[in-house]
Structures are given as structure tokens and as C-alpha cells.
Amino acid sequence: MVELKTDTSIEAMYAAGQVVARALTAVRDAADVGVSLLELDALAHDVLRGAGATSPFLGYRPSFAATPFPAVLCTSVNDAIVHGVPTGYRLRDGDLVSADFGASLNGWVGDSAISFTVGTPRPADVRLIETAERALAAGIEAAVVGNRIGDIAHAIGTVCRTAGYGIPDGFGGHGIGRHMHEDPGVPNEGRPGRGYPLRHGMVIAIEPMLIAGGQDGYHEAPDGWTLCTNDGSRAAHAEHTVAITDSGPRILTERL
């Protein structure tokens, strides 16, 4: 069931979203050659504690997971697409990192993701990340009252496919509110004019995921969480929590 949020609830979600934004900015700024993924997770945890917020990621165990997620931050490096578990791996020059983070504040959740490079960027990685951000922007632009979920999916998929990138099948965005994952699902590819109608008060997480090699295949790493590209090519992930309002889409996790 899709829950419509009140304007007051959307303001509360904005507060949670700004905790997410601050944490991702801190993680991106701290990510450098030699810094470990566990150190980035600890930094994100510090932001949570400082804001009086908690993590919807830590201990999360959906039906597909063999074990609860062990961290507050997802760190997916190079050929990892999403759900990367932070480890002692130390970042190297040229690494591509996708960081996904959530915060729960006063009962409301925010969720966002960014991709960035460490040290000297590869031109192909820059193009991949820029395309992920363009796909996200296209999805947000389509998130208006009167459209449908399929319009968002079509906008994202068109940007990704036109650029020649793959889209991991079965993964996409979602409704969000009191819980991190709510109805409706928000696919990264679809037909315009189809799916659930968009109404004032809906809040969704829009999150394109791109595979550089152009194929859609992926596999689960031995940790039971990290999803990696089958062809070994790199991946990027971009996400915002967005409220659909009568005055247009409002990004609740915007990084100021």
C-alpha cells in the first residue's frame, strides 16, 4: 500500500535527508588513497550519532540476505554495483566508489547514494558517473503529479541505454517513509504512462544503477551482500529521496 505523507511529515523527512546529505559529503571528502572502507563507515556513523539519528542499514536483513547488514554505509568499489560491505580495503588511486547511506530521525528515513573517483580519475569513470547523475536528474524531472511510475522508469532507462550502459535487472528505487523500503517500487527501466499514478505526498527513492560494459548481468559476492558486474566492468549508483508535491519534485537529500 502506498502511504501519502502530510506536508509536516515531508518536512520531518527533509530533516532526516539532510543527515544523509551531510554524511555522504563527509565520506566523499574523506575518501583518499590509503583510507579504508571501514574508516569511511566509522565517519558516517559519527555523523549519525552527532545528529541523534540511527541507521536503517545496520542490522537490516531482507528476505534475500543470509546475514544482517553489518554497517551503516554501503561502499561499492569498481565492479561492485550496490550493497558493498565495508572492509579493511584501502582505497587506491583511480578507484571508483559508490557510497549509499540512510538515516532514521524521529521515526522518518532518508536514503541517498553518490559515486565518485579517488585520486586520478579515469575518463571512462567520469562519463559513467556523469551519466548516472543525468539519469537521476531525468527521473526526478519526471516525478510530477499526473505522471506515473513508468514515466520515471522510462526517463532513467532512456538516459542509461542511450549512453550504452547496462542496468542490473530487478534492482531500482522504492517508496520510503517510516521504513526504508515501502511501496511503490521504482524500476530503472519501463514504459511511459504505466504503473502507479504519482500524487502529492508520495515520497520515493529514485536510484539509477549503471554497468559500464553495457550488459545487465551481475552476481552476488561471497559476503552475501555485494552485487558485482558479471563482465568485471565498473558500475555507478546515484540516488535521492524525492517528495512528489503539487509544486513539483522536492529533493529531500539534496547536498547543500
mmCIF file of C-alpha atoms in Angstrom:
data_model
loop_
_atom_site.group_PDB
_atom_site.id
_atom_site.type_symbol
_atom_site.label_atom_id
_atom_site.label_comp_id
_atom_site.label_asym_id
_atom_site.label_seq_id
_atom_site.Cartn_x
_atom_site.Cartn_y
_atom_site.Cartn_z
ATOM 1 C CA MET A 1 0.000 0.000 0.000
ATOM 2 C CA VAL A 2 1.288 3.462 -0.898
ATOM 3 C CA GLU A 3 1.228 5.915 2.023
ATOM 4 C CA LEU A 4 0.771 9.602 1.216
ATOM 5 C CA LYS A 5 2.764 11.822 3.558
ATOM 6 C CA THR A 6 1.480 15.076 5.016
ATOM 7 C CA ASP A 7 3.423 18.279 4.433
ATOM 8 C CA THR A 8 4.549 18.102 8.077
ATOM 9 C CA SER A 9 5.838 14.563 7.548
ATOM 10 C CA ILE A 10 7.716 15.646 4.431
ATOM 11 C CA GLU A 11 9.454 18.345 6.488
ATOM 12 C CA ALA A 12 10.456 15.681 9.016
ATOM 13 C CA MET A 13 11.804 13.533 6.186
ATOM 14 C CA TYR A 14 13.772 16.528 4.923
ATOM 15 C CA ALA A 15 15.486 16.721 8.323
ATOM 16 C CA ALA A 16 16.444 13.040 8.064
ATOM 17 C CA GLY A 17 17.542 13.600 4.477
ATOM 18 C CA GLN A 18 19.907 16.359 5.500
ATOM 19 C CA VAL A 19 21.656 13.998 7.922
ATOM 20 C CA VAL A 20 22.176 11.679 4.959
ATOM 21 C CA ALA A 21 23.462 14.533 2.818
ATOM 22 C CA ARG A 22 25.986 15.620 5.448
ATOM 23 C CA ALA A 23 27.262 12.084 5.915
ATOM 24 C CA LEU A 24 27.756 11.448 2.198
ATOM 25 C CA THR A 25 29.557 14.767 1.791
ATOM 26 C CA ALA A 26 31.849 13.874 4.682
ATOM 27 C CA VAL A 27 32.522 10.421 3.217
ATOM 28 C CA ARG A 28 33.316 11.811 -0.230
ATOM 29 C CA ASP A 29 35.616 14.470 1.230
ATOM 30 C CA ALA A 30 37.471 11.928 3.378
ATOM 31 C CA ALA A 31 37.881 9.279 0.687
ATOM 32 C CA ASP A 32 41.509 9.355 -0.417
ATOM 33 C CA VAL A 33 44.268 6.977 -1.359
ATOM 34 C CA GLY A 34 45.077 4.821 1.671
ATOM 35 C CA VAL A 35 41.806 5.409 3.538
ATOM 36 C CA SER A 36 39.975 2.187 4.398
ATOM 37 C CA LEU A 37 36.314 1.485 3.785
ATOM 38 C CA LEU A 38 35.890 0.760 7.484
ATOM 39 C CA GLU A 39 37.194 4.232 8.274
ATOM 40 C CA LEU A 40 34.578 5.734 5.958
ATOM 41 C CA ASP A 41 31.879 3.676 7.690
ATOM 42 C CA ALA A 42 33.075 4.939 11.079
ATOM 43 C CA LEU A 43 32.937 8.521 9.828
ATOM 44 C CA ALA A 44 29.364 8.060 8.603
ATOM 45 C CA HIS A 45 28.465 6.537 11.972
ATOM 46 C CA ASP A 46 29.875 9.626 13.711
ATOM 47 C CA VAL A 47 27.583 11.863 11.652
ATOM 48 C CA LEU A 48 24.593 9.748 12.694
ATOM 49 C CA ARG A 49 25.478 9.953 16.365
ATOM 50 C CA GLY A 50 26.086 13.686 16.157
ATOM 51 C CA ALA A 51 22.616 14.205 14.705
ATOM 52 C CA GLY A 52 20.867 11.927 17.189
ATOM 53 C CA ALA A 53 19.888 9.638 14.304
ATOM 54 C CA THR A 54 20.081 5.884 13.802
ATOM 55 C CA SER A 55 20.871 3.671 10.836
ATOM 56 C CA PRO A 56 18.236 1.798 8.809
ATOM 57 C CA PHE A 57 21.102 -0.136 7.178
ATOM 58 C CA LEU A 58 22.810 -1.574 10.268
ATOM 59 C CA GLY A 59 21.265 -4.952 11.067
ATOM 60 C CA TYR A 60 18.927 -4.807 8.074
ATOM 61 C CA ARG A 61 18.046 -8.287 6.839
ATOM 62 C CA PRO A 62 15.625 -8.607 3.919
ATOM 63 C CA SER A 63 14.425 -11.994 2.716
ATOM 64 C CA PHE A 64 17.282 -12.433 0.222
ATOM 65 C CA ALA A 65 20.047 -11.874 2.786
ATOM 66 C CA ALA A 66 21.678 -14.724 4.676
ATOM 67 C CA THR A 67 23.010 -12.349 7.347
ATOM 68 C CA PRO A 68 22.102 -8.878 8.636
ATOM 69 C CA PHE A 69 23.961 -5.974 7.026
ATOM 70 C CA PRO A 70 26.932 -5.213 9.313
ATOM 71 C CA ALA A 71 27.484 -1.480 8.704
ATOM 72 C CA VAL A 72 25.792 1.924 8.394
ATOM 73 C CA LEU A 73 27.306 2.647 4.967
ATOM 74 C CA CYS A 74 27.364 0.679 1.715
ATOM 75 C CA THR A 75 30.708 1.050 -0.085
ATOM 76 C CA SER A 76 30.770 -0.484 -3.571
ATOM 77 C CA VAL A 77 34.156 -0.219 -5.298
ATOM 78 C CA ASN A 78 34.930 -0.542 -9.026
ATOM 79 C CA ASP A 79 32.993 -3.593 -10.332
ATOM 80 C CA ALA A 80 30.692 -3.638 -7.277
ATOM 81 C CA ILE A 81 27.291 -2.171 -8.159
ATOM 82 C CA VAL A 82 25.464 -1.830 -4.830
ATOM 83 C CA HIS A 83 25.260 -3.196 -1.260
ATOM 84 C CA GLY A 84 29.033 -3.273 -0.817
ATOM 85 C CA VAL A 85 30.079 -4.240 2.721
ATOM 86 C CA PRO A 86 32.814 -2.002 4.187
ATOM 87 C CA THR A 87 36.046 -3.891 4.828
ATOM 88 C CA GLY A 88 39.643 -3.077 5.632
ATOM 89 C CA TYR A 89 40.326 -2.484 1.925
ATOM 90 C CA ARG A 90 42.332 0.721 1.477
ATOM 91 C CA LEU A 91 41.413 2.914 -1.442
ATOM 92 C CA ARG A 92 43.796 3.089 -4.376
ATOM 93 C CA ASP A 93 44.462 5.742 -6.973
ATOM 94 C CA GLY A 94 41.762 5.586 -9.657
ATOM 95 C CA ASP A 95 39.187 3.634 -7.650
ATOM 96 C CA LEU A 96 35.513 4.301 -8.373
ATOM 97 C CA VAL A 97 33.433 4.308 -5.185
ATOM 98 C CA SER A 98 29.648 4.250 -4.812
ATOM 99 C CA ALA A 99 28.541 5.179 -1.295
ATOM 100 C CA ASP A 100 24.943 4.529 -0.203
ATOM 101 C CA PHE A 101 23.689 5.772 3.171
ATOM 102 C CA GLY A 102 20.494 6.074 5.159
ATOM 103 C CA ALA A 103 19.409 7.802 8.356
ATOM 104 C CA SER A 104 16.378 7.480 10.584
ATOM 105 C CA LEU A 105 15.496 10.606 12.557
ATOM 106 C CA ASN A 106 12.402 10.979 14.730
ATOM 107 C CA GLY A 107 10.804 7.997 13.018
ATOM 108 C CA TRP A 108 11.406 9.117 9.416
ATOM 109 C CA VAL A 109 14.005 7.805 6.955
ATOM 110 C CA GLY A 110 16.204 9.377 4.286
ATOM 111 C CA ASP A 111 18.256 7.428 1.715
ATOM 112 C CA SER A 112 20.766 8.614 -0.876
ATOM 113 C CA ALA A 113 23.837 7.478 -2.831
ATOM 114 C CA ILE A 114 26.724 9.072 -4.706
ATOM 115 C CA SER A 115 29.552 7.791 -6.878
ATOM 116 C CA PHE A 116 32.979 9.409 -7.080
ATOM 117 C CA THR A 117 36.573 8.641 -8.002
ATOM 118 C CA VAL A 118 39.634 8.572 -5.766
ATOM 119 C CA GLY A 119 42.867 10.215 -6.866
ATOM 120 C CA THR A 120 43.372 10.403 -10.620
ATOM 121 C CA PRO A 121 40.027 9.793 -12.366
ATOM 122 C CA ARG A 122 39.683 7.635 -15.465
ATOM 123 C CA PRO A 123 37.802 9.497 -18.236
ATOM 124 C CA ALA A 124 35.511 6.490 -18.694
ATOM 125 C CA ASP A 125 34.612 6.588 -14.990
ATOM 126 C CA VAL A 126 33.870 10.308 -15.137
ATOM 127 C CA ARG A 127 31.490 9.705 -18.048
ATOM 128 C CA LEU A 128 29.824 6.804 -16.234
ATOM 129 C CA ILE A 129 29.254 8.844 -13.070
ATOM 130 C CA GLU A 130 28.017 11.859 -15.009
ATOM 131 C CA THR A 131 25.541 9.641 -16.852
ATOM 132 C CA ALA A 132 24.264 8.166 -13.569
ATOM 133 C CA GLU A 133 23.670 11.680 -12.304
ATOM 134 C CA ARG A 134 21.902 12.663 -15.542
ATOM 135 C CA ALA A 135 19.695 9.586 -15.290
ATOM 136 C CA LEU A 136 18.821 10.515 -11.718
ATOM 137 C CA ALA A 137 18.017 14.080 -12.775
ATOM 138 C CA ALA A 138 15.803 12.778 -15.596
ATOM 139 C CA GLY A 139 13.946 10.524 -13.184
ATOM 140 C CA ILE A 140 13.407 13.372 -10.751
ATOM 141 C CA GLU A 141 12.173 15.645 -13.544
ATOM 142 C CA ALA A 142 9.542 13.020 -14.402
ATOM 143 C CA ALA A 143 8.401 12.719 -10.759
ATOM 144 C CA VAL A 144 5.461 15.087 -11.054
ATOM 145 C CA VAL A 145 1.807 14.840 -10.126
ATOM 146 C CA GLY A 146 -0.130 13.361 -13.041
ATOM 147 C CA ASN A 147 2.708 11.153 -14.285
ATOM 148 C CA ARG A 148 3.125 7.500 -13.401
ATOM 149 C CA ILE A 149 5.967 5.361 -12.071
ATOM 150 C CA GLY A 150 6.587 4.166 -15.625
ATOM 151 C CA ASP A 151 7.399 7.726 -16.682
ATOM 152 C CA ILE A 152 10.201 7.864 -14.107
ATOM 153 C CA ALA A 153 11.476 4.431 -15.148
ATOM 154 C CA HIS A 154 11.375 5.354 -18.842
ATOM 155 C CA ALA A 155 13.275 8.605 -18.248
ATOM 156 C CA ILE A 156 16.037 6.809 -16.341
ATOM 157 C CA GLY A 157 16.287 3.905 -18.759
ATOM 158 C CA THR A 158 16.436 6.156 -21.801
ATOM 159 C CA VAL A 159 19.476 8.025 -20.462
ATOM 160 C CA CYS A 160 21.262 4.809 -19.475
ATOM 161 C CA ARG A 161 20.596 2.855 -22.673
ATOM 162 C CA THR A 162 21.315 5.787 -24.980
ATOM 163 C CA ALA A 163 24.754 6.052 -23.383
ATOM 164 C CA GLY A 164 25.348 2.335 -23.931
ATOM 165 C CA TYR A 165 25.282 1.219 -20.297
ATOM 166 C CA GLY A 166 23.743 -1.824 -18.668
ATOM 167 C CA ILE A 167 21.058 -1.741 -15.972
ATOM 168 C CA PRO A 168 21.072 -4.516 -13.330
ATOM 169 C CA ASP A 169 17.796 -6.371 -13.686
ATOM 170 C CA GLY A 170 15.446 -6.406 -10.723
ATOM 171 C CA PHE A 171 17.005 -3.539 -8.775
ATOM 172 C CA GLY A 172 15.730 0.018 -8.596
ATOM 173 C CA GLY A 173 14.181 2.615 -6.347
ATOM 174 C CA HIS A 174 11.363 2.357 -3.823
ATOM 175 C CA GLY A 175 8.896 4.169 -1.668
ATOM 176 C CA ILE A 176 10.266 5.463 1.614
ATOM 177 C CA GLY A 177 8.885 6.969 4.812
ATOM 178 C CA ARG A 178 8.659 5.394 8.255
ATOM 179 C CA HIS A 179 10.543 2.466 6.742
ATOM 180 C CA MET A 180 13.448 2.419 4.312
ATOM 181 C CA HIS A 181 11.612 0.279 1.763
ATOM 182 C CA GLU A 182 7.932 0.927 1.137
ATOM 183 C CA ASP A 183 5.579 0.752 -1.840
ATOM 184 C CA PRO A 184 5.778 1.502 -4.703
ATOM 185 C CA GLY A 185 8.785 0.021 -6.445
ATOM 186 C CA VAL A 186 10.529 2.400 -8.863
ATOM 187 C CA PRO A 187 12.227 0.459 -11.699
ATOM 188 C CA ASN A 188 15.148 1.889 -13.662
ATOM 189 C CA GLU A 189 13.577 0.946 -16.982
ATOM 190 C CA GLY A 190 9.962 0.836 -18.116
ATOM 191 C CA ARG A 191 7.192 2.084 -20.341
ATOM 192 C CA PRO A 192 5.821 5.616 -20.004
ATOM 193 C CA GLY A 193 2.229 6.021 -18.906
ATOM 194 C CA ARG A 194 2.248 2.741 -16.987
ATOM 195 C CA GLY A 195 2.354 1.913 -13.296
ATOM 196 C CA TYR A 196 1.185 3.636 -10.143
ATOM 197 C CA PRO A 197 -0.044 7.244 -10.566
ATOM 198 C CA LEU A 198 2.042 9.930 -8.877
ATOM 199 C CA ARG A 199 0.208 12.016 -6.272
ATOM 200 C CA HIS A 200 1.035 14.835 -3.893
ATOM 201 C CA GLY A 201 2.508 13.353 -0.715
ATOM 202 C CA MET A 202 4.235 10.348 -2.265
ATOM 203 C CA VAL A 203 7.904 10.042 -1.279
ATOM 204 C CA ILE A 204 10.200 7.783 -3.265
ATOM 205 C CA ALA A 205 13.877 6.944 -3.545
ATOM 206 C CA ILE A 206 14.987 7.205 -7.178
ATOM 207 C CA GLU A 207 18.251 5.352 -7.800
ATOM 208 C CA PRO A 208 19.705 4.524 -11.213
ATOM 209 C CA MET A 209 22.491 1.914 -11.280
ATOM 210 C CA LEU A 210 24.686 1.697 -14.372
ATOM 211 C CA ILE A 211 27.063 -1.004 -15.628
ATOM 212 C CA ALA A 212 29.830 0.350 -17.860
ATOM 213 C CA GLY A 213 30.194 -2.754 -20.028
ATOM 214 C CA GLY A 214 26.654 -2.463 -21.372
ATOM 215 C CA GLN A 215 25.468 -5.836 -20.090
ATOM 216 C CA ASP A 216 22.872 -6.292 -17.348
ATOM 217 C CA GLY A 217 24.303 -9.356 -15.634
ATOM 218 C CA TYR A 218 25.532 -9.372 -12.046
ATOM 219 C CA HIS A 219 26.340 -11.849 -9.291
ATOM 220 C CA GLU A 220 26.464 -11.874 -5.517
ATOM 221 C CA ALA A 221 29.867 -11.752 -3.844
ATOM 222 C CA PRO A 222 30.792 -14.310 -1.148
ATOM 223 C CA ASP A 223 29.852 -11.817 1.594
ATOM 224 C CA GLY A 224 26.193 -12.409 0.668
ATOM 225 C CA TRP A 225 25.522 -8.715 0.054
ATOM 226 C CA THR A 226 27.737 -7.072 -2.543
ATOM 227 C CA LEU A 227 26.440 -7.270 -6.116
ATOM 228 C CA CYS A 228 29.182 -7.266 -8.771
ATOM 229 C CA THR A 229 29.112 -6.970 -12.551
ATOM 230 C CA ASN A 230 29.478 -10.268 -14.415
ATOM 231 C CA ASP A 231 31.792 -8.783 -17.015
ATOM 232 C CA GLY A 232 34.101 -7.111 -14.486
ATOM 233 C CA SER A 233 33.314 -3.631 -15.790
ATOM 234 C CA ARG A 234 32.791 -0.750 -13.420
ATOM 235 C CA ALA A 235 29.477 0.470 -12.046
ATOM 236 C CA ALA A 236 27.973 3.693 -10.708
ATOM 237 C CA HIS A 237 24.992 4.443 -8.477
ATOM 238 C CA ALA A 238 23.163 7.721 -7.817
ATOM 239 C CA GLU A 239 20.154 8.190 -5.535
ATOM 240 C CA HIS A 240 17.976 10.829 -3.904
ATOM 241 C CA THR A 241 14.898 10.718 -1.701
ATOM 242 C CA VAL A 242 12.268 12.782 -3.507
ATOM 243 C CA ALA A 243 8.861 14.081 -2.396
ATOM 244 C CA ILE A 244 6.215 14.463 -5.093
ATOM 245 C CA THR A 245 4.283 17.664 -4.498
ATOM 246 C CA ASP A 246 1.756 19.817 -6.316
ATOM 247 C CA SER A 247 4.539 22.378 -6.852
ATOM 248 C CA GLY A 248 6.962 19.835 -8.325
ATOM 249 C CA PRO A 249 9.505 17.283 -7.070
ATOM 250 C CA ARG A 250 11.384 18.177 -3.887
ATOM 251 C CA ILE A 251 14.765 16.558 -3.242
ATOM 252 C CA LEU A 252 14.899 15.754 0.480
ATOM 253 C CA THR A 253 18.515 14.526 0.447
ATOM 254 C CA GLU A 254 19.929 17.403 -1.582
ATOM 255 C CA ARG A 255 23.544 18.123 -0.657
ATOM 256 C CA LEU A 256 23.769 21.844 0.089
#
